[in-house]
PDB file of C-alpha atoms and ligand atoms in Angstrom:
ATOM      1  CA  MET A  45     -20.205 -28.396  -8.806  1.00 41.00           C
ATOM      2  CA  THR A  46     -17.515 -27.931  -6.434  1.00 40.00           C
ATOM      3  CA  PRO A  47     -16.660 -24.615  -5.586  1.00 42.00           C
ATOM      4  CA  GLU A  48     -13.142 -23.341  -6.613  1.00 45.00           C
ATOM      5  CA  VAL A  49     -10.682 -22.979  -3.558  1.00 38.00           C
ATOM      6  CA  VAL A  50      -8.218 -20.298  -4.062  1.00 44.00           C
ATOM      7  CA  ASP A  51      -5.161 -21.295  -2.577  1.00 42.00           C
ATOM      8  CA  VAL A  52      -3.718 -18.468  -1.025  1.00 49.00           C
ATOM      9  CA  ARG A  53      -2.003 -18.463   2.271  1.00 91.00           C
ATOM     10  CA  ILE A  54      -2.982 -15.397   4.206  1.00 97.00           C
ATOM     11  CA  LEU A  55      -1.477 -14.120   7.558  1.00 97.00           C
ATOM     12  CA  VAL A  56      -4.013 -12.143   9.738  1.00 98.00           C
ATOM     13  CA  THR A  57      -2.325  -9.991  12.631  1.00 98.00           C
ATOM     14  CA  GLY A  58      -4.762  -9.222  15.515  1.00 98.00           C
ATOM     15  CA  GLY A  59      -6.838 -12.293  13.999  1.00 97.00           C
ATOM     16  CA  THR A  60      -7.895 -12.757  17.942  1.00 97.00           C
ATOM     17  CA  GLY A  61      -9.470  -9.315  18.021  1.00 97.00           C
ATOM     18  CA  GLN A  62     -12.910  -7.818  17.480  1.00 97.00           C
ATOM     19  CA  LEU A  63     -12.397  -7.132  13.927  1.00 98.00           C
ATOM     20  CA  GLY A  64      -9.480  -9.708  13.059  1.00 98.00           C
ATOM     21  CA  SER A  65     -11.692 -12.730  14.262  1.00 98.00           C
ATOM     22  CA  ALA A  66     -14.397 -11.765  12.066  1.00 98.00           C
ATOM     23  CA  VAL A  67     -11.779 -11.177   9.240  1.00 98.00           C
ATOM     24  CA  VAL A  68     -10.434 -14.920   9.671  1.00 97.00           C
ATOM     25  CA  ALA A  69     -13.802 -16.319   9.826  1.00 98.00           C
ATOM     26  CA  ARG A  70     -14.707 -14.675   6.658  1.00 98.00           C
ATOM     27  CA  LEU A  71     -11.460 -15.566   4.822  1.00 97.00           C
ATOM     28  CA  ARG A  72     -11.990 -19.369   5.910  1.00 96.00           C
ATOM     29  CA  ALA A  73     -15.538 -19.429   4.774  1.00 97.00           C
ATOM     30  CA  ALA A  74     -14.376 -18.259   1.605  1.00 95.00           C
ATOM     31  CA  GLY A  75     -11.858 -21.343   1.338  1.00 93.00           C
ATOM     32  CA  GLU A  76      -8.805 -19.273   2.251  1.00 94.00           C
ATOM     33  CA  GLU A  77      -6.065 -20.950   4.392  1.00 92.00           C
ATOM     34  CA  VAL A  78      -5.373 -18.653   7.139  1.00 95.00           C
ATOM     35  CA  ARG A  79      -2.586 -18.049   9.633  1.00 95.00           C
ATOM     36  CA  VAL A  80      -3.261 -16.168  12.772  1.00 96.00           C
ATOM     37  CA  LEU A  81      -0.740 -14.047  14.730  1.00 97.00           C
ATOM     38  CA  SER A  82      -1.123 -13.871  18.604  1.00 98.00           C
ATOM     39  CA  ARG A  83       1.135 -13.033  21.544  1.00 98.00           C
ATOM     40  CA  LYS A  84      -0.706 -16.047  23.578  1.00 96.00           C
ATOM     41  CA  PRO A  85      -0.617 -19.797  22.530  1.00 93.00           C
ATOM     42  CA  GLY A  86      -3.961 -20.923  21.156  1.00 88.00           C
ATOM     43  CA  PRO A  87      -5.586 -23.361  18.556  1.00 83.00           C
ATOM     44  CA  GLU A  88      -4.239 -22.682  15.108  1.00 82.00           C
ATOM     45  CA  VAL A  89      -2.538 -19.770  16.238  1.00 92.00           C
ATOM     46  CA  VAL A  90       1.113 -18.790  15.346  1.00 95.00           C
ATOM     47  CA  ARG A  91       2.747 -17.053  18.388  1.00 97.00           C
ATOM     48  CA  GLY A  92       4.540 -13.953  17.677  1.00 98.00           C
ATOM     49  CA  ASP A  93       5.013 -10.172  19.182  1.00 98.00           C
ATOM     50  CA  LEU A  94       4.888  -7.192  16.848  1.00 98.00           C
ATOM     51  CA  ARG A  95       6.309  -5.162  19.946  1.00 98.00           C
ATOM     52  CA  THR A  96       9.420  -7.428  20.245  1.00 98.00           C
ATOM     53  CA  GLY A  97       9.825  -8.841  16.638  1.00 98.00           C
ATOM     54  CA  ARG A  98       9.690 -12.219  18.429  1.00 98.00           C
ATOM     55  CA  GLY A  99       8.169 -14.942  16.073  1.00 97.00           C
ATOM     56  CA  ILE A 100       7.387 -12.330  13.253  1.00 98.00           C
ATOM     57  CA  ASP A 101       9.733 -13.565  10.587  1.00 96.00           C
ATOM     58  CA  SER A 102       8.307 -17.026  10.598  1.00 94.00           C
ATOM     59  CA  ALA A 103       4.927 -15.983  10.936  1.00 95.00           C
ATOM     60  CA  VAL A 104       5.209 -13.787   7.783  1.00 96.00           C
ATOM     61  CA  ALA A 105       7.504 -16.543   5.910  1.00 94.00           C
ATOM     62  CA  GLY A 106       5.675 -18.208   2.722  1.00 93.00           C
ATOM     63  CA  VAL A 107       2.414 -15.944   2.937  1.00 96.00           C
ATOM     64  CA  ASP A 108       1.362 -14.173  -0.376  1.00 97.00           C
ATOM     65  CA  VAL A 109      -0.943 -11.687   1.705  1.00 98.00           C
ATOM     66  CA  VAL A 110      -0.951 -10.173   5.400  1.00 98.00           C
ATOM     67  CA  VAL A 111      -4.036  -8.526   6.660  1.00 98.00           C
ATOM     68  CA  HIS A 112      -2.836  -6.157   9.407  1.00 98.00           C
ATOM     69  CA  CYS A 113      -5.583  -5.897  12.070  1.00 98.00           C
ATOM     70  CA  ALA A 114      -3.276  -5.970  15.105  1.00 98.00           C
ATOM     71  CA  THR A 115      -3.248  -2.592  16.945  1.00 98.00           C
ATOM     72  CA  ASP A 116      -1.482  -0.891  19.879  1.00 97.00           C
ATOM     73  CA  PHE A 117      -2.767   2.481  20.907  1.00 96.00           C
ATOM     74  CA  ARG A 118       0.812   3.706  22.084  1.00 96.00           C
ATOM     75  CA  ARG A 119       2.772   1.740  19.581  1.00 98.00           C
ATOM     76  CA  GLU A 120       0.748   1.829  16.278  1.00 98.00           C
ATOM     77  CA  THR A 121       3.610   2.670  13.974  1.00 98.00           C
ATOM     78  CA  ALA A 122       6.372   0.662  15.708  1.00 98.00           C
ATOM     79  CA  LEU A 123       4.296  -2.605  15.227  1.00 98.00           C
ATOM     80  CA  ALA A 124       3.825  -1.798  11.724  1.00 98.00           C
ATOM     81  CA  ARG A 125       7.465  -1.096  11.036  1.00 98.00           C
ATOM     82  CA  THR A 126       8.383  -4.295  12.425  1.00 98.00           C
ATOM     83  CA  LEU A 127       5.755  -5.991  10.232  1.00 98.00           C
ATOM     84  CA  VAL A 128       6.930  -4.309   7.097  1.00 98.00           C
ATOM     85  CA  GLU A 129      10.634  -5.107   7.709  1.00 98.00           C
ATOM     86  CA  ALA A 130       9.591  -8.866   8.008  1.00 98.00           C
ATOM     87  CA  ALA A 131       7.541  -8.689   5.049  1.00 98.00           C
ATOM     88  CA  ARG A 132      10.559  -7.296   2.691  1.00 97.00           C
ATOM     89  CA  TRP A 133      12.654 -10.015   4.064  1.00 96.00           C
ATOM     90  CA  ALA A 134       9.721 -12.684   3.297  1.00 95.00           C
ATOM     91  CA  GLY A 135       9.859 -11.660  -0.528  1.00 95.00           C
ATOM     92  CA  GLY A 136       7.076  -8.762  -0.346  1.00 97.00           C
ATOM     93  CA  PRO A 137       3.386 -10.361   0.442  1.00 98.00           C
ATOM     94  CA  HIS A 138       0.723  -7.904  -0.185  1.00 98.00           C
ATOM     95  CA  LEU A 139       0.084  -5.830   2.931  1.00 98.00           C
ATOM     96  CA  VAL A 140      -3.631  -4.925   3.658  1.00 98.00           C
ATOM     97  CA  TYR A 141      -3.733  -2.312   6.506  1.00 98.00           C
ATOM     98  CA  VAL A 142      -7.010  -1.558   8.343  1.00 98.00           C
ATOM     99  CA  SER A 143      -7.409   2.399   9.344  1.00 98.00           C
ATOM    100  CA  ILE A 144      -9.944   4.725  10.524  1.00 98.00           C
ATOM    101  CA  VAL A 145     -11.604   7.442   8.424  1.00 98.00           C
ATOM    102  CA  GLY A 146     -10.463  10.754   9.202  1.00 98.00           C
ATOM    103  CA  VAL A 147      -7.237   9.830  10.375  1.00 98.00           C
ATOM    104  CA  ASP A 148      -6.137  13.023   8.733  1.00 98.00           C
ATOM    105  CA  ARG A 149      -8.742  15.283   9.920  1.00 98.00           C
ATOM    106  CA  VAL A 150      -9.154  14.426  13.621  1.00 98.00           C
ATOM    107  CA  PRO A 151      -6.072  15.513  15.741  1.00 97.00           C
ATOM    108  CA  LEU A 152      -6.355  12.787  18.274  1.00 96.00           C
ATOM    109  CA  GLY A 153      -2.903  10.995  19.036  1.00 97.00           C
ATOM    110  CA  TYR A 154      -4.026   7.493  17.919  1.00 98.00           C
ATOM    111  CA  TYR A 155      -5.384   8.833  14.673  1.00 98.00           C
ATOM    112  CA  ARG A 156      -1.903  10.771  14.066  1.00 98.00           C
ATOM    113  CA  ALA A 157      -0.285   7.255  14.652  1.00 98.00           C
ATOM    114  CA  LYS A 158      -2.578   5.584  12.177  1.00 98.00           C
ATOM    115  CA  HIS A 159      -1.972   8.196   9.473  1.00 98.00           C
ATOM    116  CA  GLU A 160       1.741   7.873  10.097  1.00 98.00           C
ATOM    117  CA  THR A 161       1.482   4.155   9.920  1.00 98.00           C
ATOM    118  CA  GLU A 162      -0.617   4.668   6.505  1.00 98.00           C
ATOM    119  CA  GLU A 163       2.574   6.594   5.139  1.00 98.00           C
ATOM    120  CA  LEU A 164       4.926   4.205   6.299  1.00 98.00           C
ATOM    121  CA  ILE A 165       3.093   1.479   4.346  1.00 98.00           C
ATOM    122  CA  ALA A 166       2.642   3.263   1.284  1.00 98.00           C
ATOM    123  CA  SER A 167       6.300   4.244   0.975  1.00 98.00           C
ATOM    124  CA  SER A 168       7.519   0.690   2.150  1.00 98.00           C
ATOM    125  CA  GLY A 169       7.664  -0.670  -1.464  1.00 97.00           C
ATOM    126  CA  LEU A 170       5.583  -3.397  -0.518  1.00 98.00           C
ATOM    127  CA  PRO A 171       2.201  -3.968  -2.500  1.00 98.00           C
ATOM    128  CA  TYR A 172      -0.455  -2.757  -0.380  1.00 98.00           C
ATOM    129  CA  THR A 173      -4.001  -1.740   0.131  1.00 98.00           C
ATOM    130  CA  ILE A 174      -4.937   0.530   2.895  1.00 99.00           C
ATOM    131  CA  GLN A 175      -8.821   0.153   4.292  1.00 98.00           C
ATOM    132  CA  ARG A 176     -10.167   3.018   6.479  1.00 98.00           C
ATOM    133  CA  ALA A 177     -13.568   2.294   8.197  1.00 98.00           C
ATOM    134  CA  THR A 178     -15.884   4.238  10.426  1.00 98.00           C
ATOM    135  CA  GLN A 179     -16.424   3.257  14.290  1.00 98.00           C
ATOM    136  CA  PHE A 180     -17.346  -0.322  14.742  1.00 98.00           C
ATOM    137  CA  HIS A 181     -20.701  -0.990  16.609  1.00 98.00           C
ATOM    138  CA  GLY A 182     -18.924  -2.375  19.613  1.00 97.00           C
ATOM    139  CA  LEU A 183     -16.946   0.682  20.381  1.00 97.00           C
ATOM    140  CA  VAL A 184     -19.798   3.214  20.099  1.00 97.00           C
ATOM    141  CA  ARG A 185     -21.759   0.711  22.287  1.00 96.00           C
ATOM    142  CA  THR A 186     -19.010   0.744  24.708  1.00 94.00           C
ATOM    143  CA  LEU A 187     -18.791   4.398  24.661  1.00 92.00           C
ATOM    144  CA  LEU A 188     -22.443   4.940  25.339  1.00 92.00           C
ATOM    145  CA  ALA A 189     -23.064   1.919  27.769  1.00 88.00           C
ATOM    146  CA  GLY A 190     -21.288   3.219  30.992  1.00 85.00           C
ATOM    147  CA  ALA A 191     -23.183   6.688  30.354  1.00 84.00           C
ATOM    148  CA  ILE A 192     -26.680   5.198  30.286  1.00 85.00           C
ATOM    149  CA  ARG A 193     -26.641   4.033  33.630  1.00 83.00           C
ATOM    150  CA  LEU A 194     -26.613   7.523  34.818  1.00 87.00           C
ATOM    151  CA  PRO A 195     -30.078   8.993  35.511  1.00 87.00           C
ATOM    152  CA  VAL A 196     -29.353  12.027  33.070  1.00 91.00           C
ATOM    153  CA  VAL A 197     -27.089  10.919  30.235  1.00 91.00           C
ATOM    154  CA  PRO A 198     -24.448  13.573  28.832  1.00 92.00           C
ATOM    155  CA  VAL A 199     -23.532  12.800  25.392  1.00 94.00           C
ATOM    156  CA  PRO A 200     -21.450  14.799  22.899  1.00 94.00           C
ATOM    157  CA  ARG A 201     -23.085  17.083  20.318  1.00 96.00           C
ATOM    158  CA  MET A 202     -21.872  14.969  17.350  1.00 97.00           C
ATOM    159  CA  SER A 203     -22.860  12.027  15.104  1.00 98.00           C
ATOM    160  CA  PHE A 204     -21.315   8.397  14.518  1.00 98.00           C
ATOM    161  CA  GLN A 205     -21.488   6.262  11.359  1.00 98.00           C
ATOM    162  CA  PRO A 206     -21.107   2.731  13.291  1.00 98.00           C
ATOM    163  CA  VAL A 207     -20.245  -0.218  11.177  1.00 98.00           C
ATOM    164  CA  ASP A 208     -20.207  -3.831  11.873  1.00 98.00           C
ATOM    165  CA  VAL A 209     -16.615  -5.840  11.940  1.00 98.00           C
ATOM    166  CA  ARG A 210     -18.527  -8.437  10.062  1.00 98.00           C
ATOM    167  CA  ASP A 211     -19.307  -6.201   7.076  1.00 98.00           C
ATOM    168  CA  VAL A 212     -15.662  -4.568   7.084  1.00 98.00           C
ATOM    169  CA  ALA A 213     -14.318  -8.446   7.240  1.00 98.00           C
ATOM    170  CA  ARG A 214     -16.238  -8.613   4.012  1.00 98.00           C
ATOM    171  CA  ARG A 215     -14.354  -5.895   2.012  1.00 98.00           C
ATOM    172  CA  LEU A 216     -11.276  -7.012   3.758  1.00 98.00           C
ATOM    173  CA  THR A 217     -11.871 -10.294   2.107  1.00 98.00           C
ATOM    174  CA  ALA A 218     -12.397  -9.129  -1.019  1.00 98.00           C
ATOM    175  CA  LEU A 219      -9.456  -6.822  -0.654  1.00 98.00           C
ATOM    176  CA  ALA A 220      -7.326  -9.524   0.286  1.00 97.00           C
ATOM    177  CA  GLN A 221      -8.105 -11.859  -2.600  1.00 96.00           C
ATOM    178  CA  GLY A 222      -7.654  -8.905  -4.869  1.00 97.00           C
ATOM    179  CA  ASP A 223      -4.693  -6.977  -6.296  1.00 98.00           C
ATOM    180  CA  PRO A 224      -2.896  -4.382  -4.258  1.00 98.00           C
ATOM    181  CA  ALA A 225      -5.238  -1.321  -4.615  1.00 98.00           C
ATOM    182  CA  GLY A 226      -3.453   1.562  -2.734  1.00 98.00           C
ATOM    183  CA  ARG A 227      -5.791   3.511  -0.484  1.00 98.00           C
ATOM    184  CA  ALA A 228      -9.127   1.789  -1.077  1.00 98.00           C
ATOM    185  CA  PRO A 229     -12.093   3.989  -1.147  1.00 98.00           C
ATOM    186  CA  ASP A 230     -13.827   4.302   2.537  1.00 98.00           C
ATOM    187  CA  PHE A 231     -16.012   1.857   4.292  1.00 98.00           C
ATOM    188  CA  GLY A 232     -18.782   3.118   6.369  1.00 98.00           C
ATOM    189  CA  GLY A 233     -21.809   1.856   8.443  1.00 98.00           C
ATOM    190  CA  PRO A 234     -25.454   2.206   6.864  1.00 98.00           C
ATOM    191  CA  GLU A 235     -26.599   5.027   8.994  1.00 98.00           C
ATOM    192  CA  ILE A 236     -25.412   7.843  10.156  1.00 98.00           C
ATOM    193  CA  LEU A 237     -26.838   8.872  13.609  1.00 98.00           C
ATOM    194  CA  THR A 238     -26.600  11.581  16.352  1.00 98.00           C
ATOM    195  CA  ALA A 239     -25.210  10.467  19.880  1.00 96.00           C
ATOM    196  CA  THR A 240     -28.235  11.075  21.259  1.00 96.00           C
ATOM    197  CA  GLU A 241     -30.112   8.667  18.738  1.00 96.00           C
ATOM    198  CA  LEU A 242     -27.413   6.306  20.014  1.00 97.00           C
ATOM    199  CA  ALA A 243     -28.068   6.384  23.368  1.00 95.00           C
ATOM    200  CA  GLN A 244     -31.662   6.165  23.029  1.00 93.00           C
ATOM    201  CA  ALA A 245     -31.007   3.016  21.184  1.00 94.00           C
ATOM    202  CA  VAL A 246     -28.450   1.482  23.773  1.00 94.00           C
ATOM    203  CA  GLY A 247     -30.921   2.586  26.586  1.00 91.00           C
ATOM    204  CA  ALA A 248     -34.128   1.114  24.731  1.00 91.00           C
ATOM    205  CA  ALA A 249     -31.748  -2.156  24.277  1.00 90.00           C
ATOM    206  CA  SER A 250     -31.105  -2.361  28.099  1.00 85.00           C
ATOM    207  CA  GLY A 251     -35.005  -1.584  29.127  1.00 85.00           C
ATOM    208  CA  ARG A 252     -33.438   2.065  30.402  1.00 79.00           C
ATOM    209  CA  VAL A 253     -35.118   5.317  29.605  1.00 77.00           C
ATOM    210  CA  ARG A 254     -33.200   8.003  30.061  1.00 81.00           C
ATOM    211  CA  ARG A 255     -33.010  11.860  29.557  1.00 90.00           C
ATOM    212  CA  ILE A 256     -30.507  12.565  27.151  1.00 93.00           C
ATOM    213  CA  VAL A 257     -28.522  15.840  27.149  1.00 94.00           C
ATOM    214  CA  PRO A 258     -26.138  16.690  24.009  1.00 95.00           C
ATOM    215  CA  LEU A 259     -23.248  18.595  25.076  1.00 95.00           C
ATOM    216  CA  THR A 260     -20.941  20.739  23.265  1.00 94.00           C
ATOM    217  CA  VAL A 261     -17.080  19.852  24.387  1.00 93.00           C
ATOM    218  CA  PRO A 262     -14.622  22.274  24.005  1.00 94.00           C
ATOM    219  CA  GLY A 263     -11.196  21.830  22.383  1.00 96.00           C
ATOM    220  CA  GLU A 264     -10.417  21.058  18.485  1.00 97.00           C
ATOM    221  CA  THR A 265     -10.520  17.327  18.591  1.00 96.00           C
ATOM    222  CA  PHE A 266     -14.174  17.530  19.429  1.00 96.00           C
ATOM    223  CA  ARG A 267     -14.808  20.133  16.846  1.00 97.00           C
ATOM    224  CA  ALA A 268     -13.290  17.954  14.311  1.00 98.00           C
ATOM    225  CA  TYR A 269     -15.782  15.250  15.197  1.00 97.00           C
ATOM    226  CA  ALA A 270     -18.336  17.501  15.380  1.00 97.00           C
ATOM    227  CA  ASP A 271     -17.600  18.612  11.976  1.00 97.00           C
ATOM    228  CA  GLY A 272     -17.835  14.984  10.728  1.00 98.00           C
ATOM    229  CA  GLY A 273     -14.523  14.271  10.065  1.00 98.00           C
ATOM    230  CA  HIS A 274     -14.698  10.498  11.300  1.00 98.00           C
ATOM    231  CA  LEU A 275     -17.678  10.222   8.917  1.00 98.00           C
ATOM    232  CA  ALA A 276     -18.001   8.748   5.259  1.00 98.00           C
ATOM    233  CA  PRO A 277     -21.508   9.789   4.338  1.00 98.00           C
ATOM    234  CA  GLU A 278     -20.792   8.666   0.619  1.00 98.00           C
ATOM    235  CA  HIS A 279     -19.746   5.184   1.609  1.00 98.00           C
ATOM    236  CA  ARG A 280     -22.622   3.512   3.439  1.00 98.00           C
ATOM    237  CA  GLU A 281     -21.577   0.289   2.140  1.00 97.00           C
ATOM    238  CA  GLY A 282     -22.033  -1.704   5.786  1.00 98.00           C
ATOM    239  CA  GLU A 283     -25.424  -3.399   5.945  1.00 98.00           C
ATOM    240  CA  ILE A 284     -25.729  -4.117   9.643  1.00 98.00           C
ATOM    241  CA  THR A 285     -27.547  -1.383  11.410  1.00 98.00           C
ATOM    242  CA  PHE A 286     -26.655  -0.353  14.987  1.00 98.00           C
ATOM    243  CA  ARG A 287     -30.009  -1.386  16.308  1.00 97.00           C
ATOM    244  CA  GLU A 288     -29.715  -4.935  14.555  1.00 97.00           C
ATOM    245  CA  TYR A 289     -26.181  -5.366  16.325  1.00 98.00           C
ATOM    246  CA  LEU A 290     -27.608  -4.278  19.811  1.00 96.00           C
ATOM    247  CA  THR A 291     -30.806  -6.782  19.183  1.00 95.00           C
ATOM    248  CA  GLU A 292     -28.077  -9.536  18.556  1.00 94.00           C
ATOM    249  CA  HIS A 293     -26.149  -8.393  21.552  1.00 90.00           C
ATOM    250  CA  ALA A 294     -28.606  -7.665  24.057  1.00 80.00           C
ATOM    251  CA  HIS A 295     -27.430 -10.544  26.623  1.00 64.00           C
ATOM    252  CA  MET A 296     -24.022  -8.654  26.913  1.00 59.00           C
TER     253      MET A 296
HETATM  254  N1  NAP B 196     -12.578   0.214  17.066  1.00 65.85           N
HETATM  255  C1  NAP B 196     -12.997   0.719  16.082  1.00 65.85           C
HETATM  256  O1  NAP B 196     -14.014   1.546  16.052  1.00 65.85           O
HETATM  257  C2  NAP B 196     -12.251   0.885  14.770  1.00 65.85           C
HETATM  258  C3  NAP B 196     -12.877   1.465  13.844  1.00 65.85           C
HETATM  259  C4  NAP B 196     -12.022   1.550  12.496  1.00 65.85           C
HETATM  260  C5  NAP B 196     -10.884   0.965  12.116  1.00 65.85           C
HETATM  261  N2  NAP B 196     -10.502   0.269  13.541  1.00 65.85           N
HETATM  262  C6  NAP B 196      -9.298  -0.450  13.301  1.00 65.85           C
HETATM  263  O2  NAP B 196      -9.237  -1.775  13.285  1.00 65.85           O
HETATM  264  C7  NAP B 196      -8.145  -2.478  13.777  1.00 65.85           C
HETATM  265  C8  NAP B 196      -8.618  -3.479  14.717  1.00 65.85           C
HETATM  266  O3  NAP B 196      -9.133  -3.229  15.663  1.00 65.85           O
HETATM  267  P1  NAP B 196      -9.937  -4.198  16.739  1.00 65.85           P
HETATM  268  O4  NAP B 196     -10.937  -2.838  17.746  1.00 65.85           O
HETATM  269  O5  NAP B 196     -10.550  -5.083  16.195  1.00 65.85           O
HETATM  270  O6  NAP B 196      -8.590  -4.509  17.852  1.00 65.85           O
HETATM  271  P2  NAP B 196      -8.763  -5.221  19.043  1.00 65.85           P
HETATM  272  O7  NAP B 196     -10.084  -6.332  19.183  1.00 65.85           O
HETATM  273  O8  NAP B 196      -8.112  -4.412  20.300  1.00 65.85           O
HETATM  274  O9  NAP B 196      -7.681  -6.279  18.979  1.00 65.85           O
HETATM  275  C9  NAP B 196      -6.334  -5.952  18.809  1.00 65.85           C
HETATM  276  C10 NAP B 196      -5.477  -7.105  18.248  1.00 65.85           C
HETATM  277  O10 NAP B 196      -4.248  -6.716  18.205  1.00 65.85           O
HETATM  278  C11 NAP B 196      -3.507  -7.852  18.745  1.00 65.85           C
HETATM  279  N3  NAP B 196      -1.853  -7.065  19.321  1.00 65.85           N
HETATM  280  C12 NAP B 196      -1.929  -6.122  19.939  1.00 65.85           C
HETATM  281  N4  NAP B 196      -0.642  -5.961  20.236  1.00 65.85           N
HETATM  282  C13 NAP B 196       0.249  -6.634  19.944  1.00 65.85           C
HETATM  283  C14 NAP B 196       1.545  -7.261  19.358  1.00 65.85           C
HETATM  284  N5  NAP B 196       2.276  -6.622  20.128  1.00 65.85           N
HETATM  285  N6  NAP B 196       1.928  -8.083  18.537  1.00 65.85           N
HETATM  286  C15 NAP B 196       0.922  -8.854  17.785  1.00 65.85           C
HETATM  287  N7  NAP B 196      -0.505  -8.560  17.843  1.00 65.85           N
HETATM  288  C16 NAP B 196      -0.770  -7.527  18.699  1.00 65.85           C
HETATM  289  C17 NAP B 196      -4.097  -8.609  19.655  1.00 65.85           C
HETATM  290  O11 NAP B 196      -3.657  -9.794  19.646  1.00 65.85           O
HETATM  291  P3  NAP B 196      -3.169 -10.877  20.965  1.00 65.85           P
HETATM  292  O12 NAP B 196      -3.692 -10.093  22.215  1.00 65.85           O
HETATM  293  O13 NAP B 196      -3.973 -12.202  20.659  1.00 65.85           O
HETATM  294  O14 NAP B 196      -1.831 -10.903  20.665  1.00 65.85           O
HETATM  295  C18 NAP B 196      -5.606  -8.590  19.196  1.00 65.85           C
HETATM  296  O15 NAP B 196      -6.178  -9.343  18.196  1.00 65.85           O
HETATM  297  C19 NAP B 196      -7.313  -1.494  14.487  1.00 65.85           C
HETATM  298  O16 NAP B 196      -6.303  -1.090  13.443  1.00 65.85           O
HETATM  299  C20 NAP B 196      -8.213  -0.189  14.445  1.00 65.85           C
HETATM  300  O17 NAP B 196      -7.379   0.865  14.595  1.00 65.85           O
HETATM  301  C21 NAP B 196     -10.995   0.212  14.585  1.00 65.85           C
END
């Protein structure tokens, strides 16, 4: 029997990024017709810039769903505002926005902007879904990879719940193919590990055995992290563990 191909046209912003490229791959594997937005030219890419608005109207035209994975640390809300306006003009596609667990608990500038963006989307009048996820494996590895070169490795006294972008992409694909869900349940990695355990894993994967020293960092942002504001212990739906990710990326 031929599998049924669902004929939905989906735009993925940030489809060239870490998460977005996994979302594009997953959607295409599910038989979806996907359009990728990028500022740079490339195969199967629609060019547009959410900062200037150039090309956004035509990128959004005719799509039923927009999965918004594009991000800019300094202009997160401005990018989304441009997208929301274009989407309204285009007849109101389902907007799926990727956010971060704890954006309303950890007082970091980028998190505040993501929370503000969630509110912008929720009040836009567009059908929407907001998916918060915990930190990606790649980010956690990058944070620790530099420190692991030192003879003694200082790490913050806190935990992470790293998740693989392929697992997040699986969830986003299901959401993009479903009805607008508003704020979806959080999505987290399979394990919660201390920064010490994570640094040991990064060290072991690169053949470096180091003494790891957990430190308490002053300030309210660190306190919010130390209190687990960025964790989703009741949502461990991610399947790929941090150590499995490191094994796969040993050459990097
Ligand atoms: N990293 C984490 O641990 C984590 C955890 C939870 C949630 N998230 C969220 O997941 C989402 C994706 O993160 P990521 O780490 O995969 O991002 P990323 O790899 O840094 O990719 C960023 C993407 O944004 C696009 N972009 C940036 N500025 C743009 C603009 N002005 N116009 C159009 N596109 C623009 C880039 O496309 P071009 O360069 O091709 O134009 C690129 O594809 C973000 O919303 C992030 O907050 C991340």
